[in-house]
Short mmCIF file of C-alpha atoms in Angstrom, two decimals:
data_model
loop_
_atom_site.label_atom_id
_atom_site.label_comp_id
_atom_site.label_asym_id
_atom_site.label_seq_id
_atom_site.Cartn_x
_atom_site.Cartn_y
_atom_site.Cartn_z
CA UNK A 885 107.87 95.97 136.01
CA UNK A 886 105.74 97.25 138.85
CA UNK A 887 105.91 93.87 140.06
CA UNK A 888 102.20 92.70 140.79
CA UNK A 889 102.93 89.16 139.59
CA UNK A 890 99.24 86.50 138.45
CA UNK A 891 98.89 87.07 142.81
CA UNK A 892 98.35 90.29 143.04
CA UNK A 893 97.29 90.46 138.82
CA UNK A 894 93.72 90.01 140.33
CA UNK A 895 92.78 92.71 143.08
CA UNK A 896 94.93 95.03 140.28
CA UNK A 897 92.37 94.46 138.01
CA UNK A 898 89.34 94.56 140.72
CA UNK A 899 90.37 97.61 141.36
CA UNK A 900 91.01 99.63 138.07
CA UNK A 901 87.68 97.92 136.88
CA UNK A 902 88.73 97.74 132.94
CA UNK A 903 86.12 97.52 130.65
CA UNK A 904 89.08 96.15 128.04
CA UNK A 905 92.20 94.53 128.82
CA UNK A 906 94.15 94.70 125.98
CA UNK A 907 96.93 91.57 126.01
CA UNK A 908 100.01 91.28 123.56
CA UNK A 909 101.11 87.88 122.84
CA UNK A 910 104.45 86.61 121.14
CA UNK A 911 105.02 82.65 120.08
CA UNK A 912 107.57 82.55 123.24
CA UNK A 913 104.69 84.50 126.17
CA UNK A 914 101.68 82.13 124.77
CA UNK A 915 100.85 81.35 128.25
CA UNK A 916 101.75 84.44 130.32
CA UNK A 917 100.15 86.73 127.74
CA UNK A 918 96.79 83.56 128.42
CA UNK A 919 97.11 83.26 131.40
CA UNK A 920 96.02 86.84 132.26
CA UNK A 921 93.15 86.43 130.20
CA UNK A 922 92.32 83.68 132.53
CA UNK A 923 93.07 85.44 135.05
CA UNK A 924 90.54 88.52 133.66
CA UNK A 925 87.57 86.77 133.58
CA UNK A 926 87.86 85.38 136.86
CA UNK A 927 87.22 88.73 138.12
CA UNK A 928 84.89 89.86 135.89
CA UNK A 929 83.51 87.50 132.34
CA UNK A 930 82.31 90.98 131.55
CA UNK A 931 85.18 92.60 130.80
CA UNK A 932 86.44 92.01 127.60
CA UNK A 933 89.86 90.83 126.16
CA UNK A 934 91.32 91.37 123.02
CA UNK A 935 94.14 89.92 121.45
CA UNK A 936 97.70 91.72 119.41
CA UNK A 937 101.38 90.50 118.63
CA UNK A 938 102.85 88.27 116.53
CA UNK A 939 101.60 85.16 116.80
CA UNK A 940 97.79 86.34 117.49
CA UNK A 941 98.56 87.51 113.65
CA UNK A 942 99.52 83.79 112.82
CA UNK A 943 97.61 81.54 114.42
CA UNK A 944 94.82 84.21 113.74
CA UNK A 945 91.83 81.48 114.21
CA UNK A 946 93.74 78.99 116.98
CA UNK A 947 94.32 82.07 118.92
CA UNK A 948 90.64 83.25 119.01
CA UNK A 949 89.23 79.75 119.78
CA UNK A 950 91.17 79.91 123.98
CA UNK A 951 87.88 80.48 125.67
CA UNK A 952 89.12 83.60 127.41
CA UNK A 953 89.81 86.02 123.60
CA UNK A 954 86.79 88.03 122.27
CA UNK A 955 88.82 90.29 120.52
CA UNK A 956 92.16 89.56 117.63
CA UNK A 957 93.64 93.56 116.62
CA UNK A 958 95.32 91.47 113.71
CA UNK A 959 98.60 93.65 111.56
CA UNK A 960 99.71 97.70 112.75
CA UNK A 961 97.36 98.56 116.43
CA UNK A 962 96.92 102.02 115.83
CA UNK A 963 93.51 102.99 113.92
CA UNK A 964 92.63 99.67 114.19
CA UNK A 965 91.93 99.06 118.13
CA UNK A 966 90.94 102.67 117.88
CA UNK A 967 87.97 101.67 115.49
CA UNK A 968 87.34 98.11 117.62
CA UNK A 969 86.96 100.54 120.67
CA UNK A 970 84.74 102.76 118.80
CA UNK A 971 82.50 100.33 117.86
CA UNK A 972 82.50 98.56 121.60
CA UNK A 973 81.56 101.38 123.03
CA UNK A 974 78.18 102.75 120.36
CA UNK A 975 77.56 98.87 119.67
CA UNK A 976 78.42 98.97 116.06
CA UNK A 977 78.70 96.41 113.32
CA UNK A 978 82.17 95.21 113.36
CA UNK A 979 82.05 92.96 110.51
CA UNK A 980 83.20 97.43 109.26
CA UNK A 981 85.77 97.71 111.18
CA UNK A 982 89.20 95.83 108.91
CA UNK A 983 92.22 93.97 110.73
CA UNK A 984 90.12 92.36 113.86
CA UNK A 985 88.81 88.88 114.45
CA UNK A 986 86.29 87.62 116.85
CA UNK A 987 83.44 85.32 117.70
CA UNK A 988 79.33 85.45 116.49
CA UNK A 989 77.09 83.31 117.72
CA UNK A 990 80.13 80.90 118.07
CA UNK A 991 81.57 81.01 114.58
CA UNK A 992 84.91 82.97 113.83
CA UNK A 993 84.92 85.90 111.30
CA UNK A 994 87.87 87.88 110.35
CA UNK A 995 87.90 91.02 108.49
CA UNK A 996 89.80 92.15 105.65
CA UNK A 997 93.25 93.62 105.97
CA UNK A 998 94.00 97.02 105.89
CA UNK A 999 96.47 98.24 104.38
CA UNK A 1000 99.85 99.26 105.78
CA UNK A 1001 100.65 103.23 107.50
CA UNK A 1002 102.55 104.66 104.44
CA UNK A 1003 101.76 108.07 107.41
CA UNK A 1004 104.10 107.20 109.51
CA UNK A 1005 105.06 110.96 111.11
CA UNK A 1006 100.59 111.15 110.77
CA UNK A 1007 100.82 108.47 114.23
CA UNK A 1008 100.98 109.62 117.48
CA UNK A 1009 104.02 108.96 120.10
CA UNK A 1010 103.16 106.70 122.35
CA UNK A 1011 101.50 108.64 125.35
CA UNK A 1012 104.28 107.89 127.79
CA UNK A 1013 103.57 109.37 131.24
CA UNK A 1014 100.32 107.31 131.07
CA UNK A 1015 102.63 103.88 132.46
CA UNK A 1016 105.50 103.57 135.13
CA UNK A 1017 108.02 104.60 132.72
CA UNK A 1018 110.38 104.94 135.42
CA UNK A 1019 110.60 101.56 136.03
CA UNK A 1020 112.01 100.20 133.08
CA UNK A 1021 115.70 100.37 132.38
CA UNK A 1022 117.49 97.72 129.35
CA UNK A 1023 119.43 94.77 131.38
CA UNK A 1024 122.40 95.73 128.60
CA UNK A 1025 122.11 99.29 129.30
CA UNK A 1026 123.40 102.65 131.34
CA UNK A 1027 120.57 101.15 134.59
CA UNK A 1028 119.32 104.49 133.30
CA UNK A 1029 115.72 104.99 132.81
CA UNK A 1030 115.33 103.18 129.43
CA UNK A 1031 111.93 102.78 126.53
CA UNK A 1032 111.87 101.54 122.70
CA UNK A 1033 110.90 103.31 119.63
CA UNK A 1034 111.15 102.13 116.14
CA UNK A 1035 112.54 105.13 113.18
CA UNK A 1036 111.04 102.34 110.18
CA UNK A 1037 108.29 99.62 109.85
CA UNK A 1038 109.14 97.16 107.41
CA UNK A 1039 111.74 94.63 106.42
CA UNK A 1040 112.48 94.05 102.71
CA UNK A 1041 115.18 90.44 103.00
CA UNK A 1042 114.03 87.42 102.57
CA UNK A 1043 115.44 85.62 105.51
CA UNK A 1044 113.38 82.71 105.97
CA UNK A 1045 113.11 81.61 109.02
CA UNK A 1046 112.22 85.26 110.76
CA UNK A 1047 108.28 86.15 110.39
CA UNK A 1048 108.29 90.26 109.60
CA UNK A 1049 105.49 92.02 111.96
CA UNK A 1050 104.82 95.16 109.40
CA UNK A 1051 105.52 93.39 106.34
CA UNK A 1052 108.56 93.01 103.81
CA UNK A 1053 107.55 97.21 102.22
CA UNK A 1054 110.24 99.12 103.79
CA UNK A 1055 108.72 102.78 105.73
CA UNK A 1056 110.70 105.11 107.34
CA UNK A 1057 109.61 108.30 109.34
CA UNK A 1058 111.12 111.74 108.64
CA UNK A 1059 114.10 112.94 111.03
CA UNK A 1060 112.25 115.53 112.66
CA UNK A 1061 109.59 113.34 113.92
CA UNK A 1062 111.75 111.13 115.09
CA UNK A 1063 113.80 113.77 116.84
CA UNK A 1064 110.81 115.24 118.66
CA UNK A 1065 109.96 112.12 120.60
CA UNK A 1066 113.11 111.70 121.44
CA UNK A 1067 113.25 115.24 122.12
CA UNK A 1068 109.44 114.56 124.47
CA UNK A 1069 111.00 111.83 126.19
CA UNK A 1070 114.98 113.89 126.91
CA UNK A 1071 111.81 116.33 128.85
CA UNK A 1072 110.71 113.13 130.91
CA UNK A 1073 114.72 112.19 132.26
CA UNK A 1074 114.45 109.54 129.79
CA UNK A 1075 117.50 109.30 127.72
CA UNK A 1076 118.53 105.71 126.66
CA UNK A 1077 117.08 104.07 124.04
CA UNK A 1078 116.24 101.25 122.08
CA UNK A 1079 115.77 101.48 118.31
CA UNK A 1080 113.46 98.37 117.30
CA UNK A 1081 112.97 98.31 113.93
CA UNK A 1082 113.76 95.38 112.00
CA UNK A 1083 116.99 96.85 110.47
CA UNK A 1084 117.34 100.69 111.57
CA UNK A 1085 120.55 101.45 108.63
CA UNK A 1086 118.42 100.17 105.79
CA UNK A 1087 118.27 103.22 104.66
CA UNK A 1088 121.30 104.88 105.35
CA UNK A 1089 120.31 109.04 104.58
CA UNK A 1090 118.52 108.65 106.98
CA UNK A 1091 119.71 107.15 109.40
CA UNK A 1092 122.35 110.43 108.39
CA UNK A 1093 119.90 112.16 109.04
CA UNK A 1094 118.73 111.23 112.35
CA UNK A 1095 121.96 111.33 113.70
CA UNK A 1096 122.51 114.90 111.86
CA UNK A 1097 119.07 115.85 114.66
CA UNK A 1098 120.23 114.91 117.16
CA UNK A 1099 124.11 116.35 116.86
CA UNK A 1100 122.25 119.73 116.15
CA UNK A 1101 119.86 119.31 119.19
CA UNK A 1102 121.90 118.34 121.83
CA UNK A 1103 121.33 115.93 123.22
CA UNK A 1104 122.33 114.08 125.28
CA UNK A 1105 121.90 110.33 125.30
CA UNK A 1106 122.65 106.65 124.00
CA UNK A 1107 120.52 104.16 122.34
CA UNK A 1108 121.13 100.36 120.92
CA UNK A 1109 120.29 99.71 117.60
CA UNK A 1110 119.35 97.23 115.01
CA UNK A 1111 120.41 96.60 111.64
CA UNK A 1112 122.70 94.02 109.32
CA UNK A 1113 125.51 93.34 108.71
CA UNK A 1114 125.74 94.94 104.71
CA UNK A 1115 123.76 98.32 105.78
CA UNK A 1116 126.84 99.32 107.59
CA UNK A 1117 130.03 100.85 106.34
CA UNK A 1118 132.30 103.57 108.33
CA UNK A 1119 131.17 107.29 107.67
CA UNK A 1120 128.05 105.52 108.61
CA UNK A 1121 128.77 104.14 112.11
CA UNK A 1122 131.36 107.04 112.81
CA UNK A 1123 128.18 109.36 112.67
CA UNK A 1124 125.83 106.89 114.41
CA UNK A 1125 128.37 106.70 117.19
CA UNK A 1126 128.76 110.70 117.45
CA UNK A 1127 125.05 110.94 118.42
CA UNK A 1128 125.12 108.60 121.24
CA UNK A 1129 125.15 105.18 119.76
CA UNK A 1130 126.43 102.57 121.80
CA UNK A 1131 125.46 99.11 121.20
CA UNK A 1132 124.91 97.38 117.69
CA UNK A 1133 122.74 93.89 117.11
CA UNK A 1134 124.05 92.70 114.25
CA UNK A 1135 121.88 89.56 112.42
CA UNK A 1136 124.00 86.86 111.81
CA UNK A 1137 122.29 84.07 113.03
CA UNK A 1138 125.47 81.60 111.98
CA UNK A 1139 129.21 81.81 111.47
CA UNK A 1140 128.77 78.37 108.92
CA UNK A 1141 127.90 79.61 104.88
CA UNK A 1142 126.01 76.80 103.94
CA UNK A 1143 123.40 77.50 106.66
CA UNK A 1144 123.53 81.41 105.94
CA UNK A 1145 122.78 80.37 102.29
CA UNK A 1146 119.83 77.85 103.37
CA UNK A 1147 118.71 80.31 105.68
CA UNK A 1148 118.25 83.13 102.57
CA UNK A 1149 120.27 85.40 104.40
CA UNK A 1150 122.33 87.27 101.34
CA UNK A 1151 125.56 87.88 103.50
CA UNK A 1152 128.76 86.16 103.59
CA UNK A 1153 131.31 85.67 106.22
CA UNK A 1154 133.67 88.17 105.28
CA UNK A 1155 131.15 91.24 105.78
CA UNK A 1156 129.99 89.82 109.24
CA UNK A 1157 134.06 90.06 109.69
CA UNK A 1158 134.67 93.14 108.24
CA UNK A 1159 131.32 94.52 110.10
CA UNK A 1160 131.80 93.53 113.17
CA UNK A 1161 136.13 94.81 113.40
CA UNK A 1162 134.34 98.94 112.83
CA UNK A 1163 131.70 98.39 115.09
CA UNK A 1164 134.72 97.94 116.91
CA UNK A 1165 136.63 100.40 115.93
#
């Protein structure tokens, strides 16, 4: 976002001189993510490199074996990374921190997983003011300042190709909590949002409550959501439209029923056609 590039990354790290560099890793950004770790260690081998993200979840041992990686945060990171940083600052026993991985005398240590967060409303909003948030926009959006959000976590669908980073248990934030975050962003001149939930429309009652809260507060926003074709209907789509939804990303995956069945999508082509037709209308 800041146009630093690998060429300027070392200088940026040298200027900021951080104690720790945290890096997000997906399977398709493995090389880029690891390059950041390498550039960090080139500047100062004492800077701790912490990795998180879905690839780390799946391949914890392999990621930990990479020479420039010191610690892994596994699963949902809000509480875990806080406890890890506190433990490092106080030089206390890392084995007491759940959901992390690290090396001890050359041996891998992976601590037990902590339970999923069920009280999502208790988590603080992202501190967007600490990053150059005005540089972020959506490639398929309006071109205005944009940010991502999540109103829910988890997806109970059993598609066999998918790694659900937030687990199969569906958990939702309250409508007021979601729209409080939207309103905070609007106060920062952010008016475009991408809801990154695995399936934003799974709980229709919750979606309608969020839409009503947006409408009642007269927030002038636009947003994208991700959905399945069998979790929308005309009433829901009309309310989403009224609240400012401009784009829906439907997970269809294939136009062949045989392949849909093989992937355990649990949808049919008629549902696909109906959802697209309703959304278009």
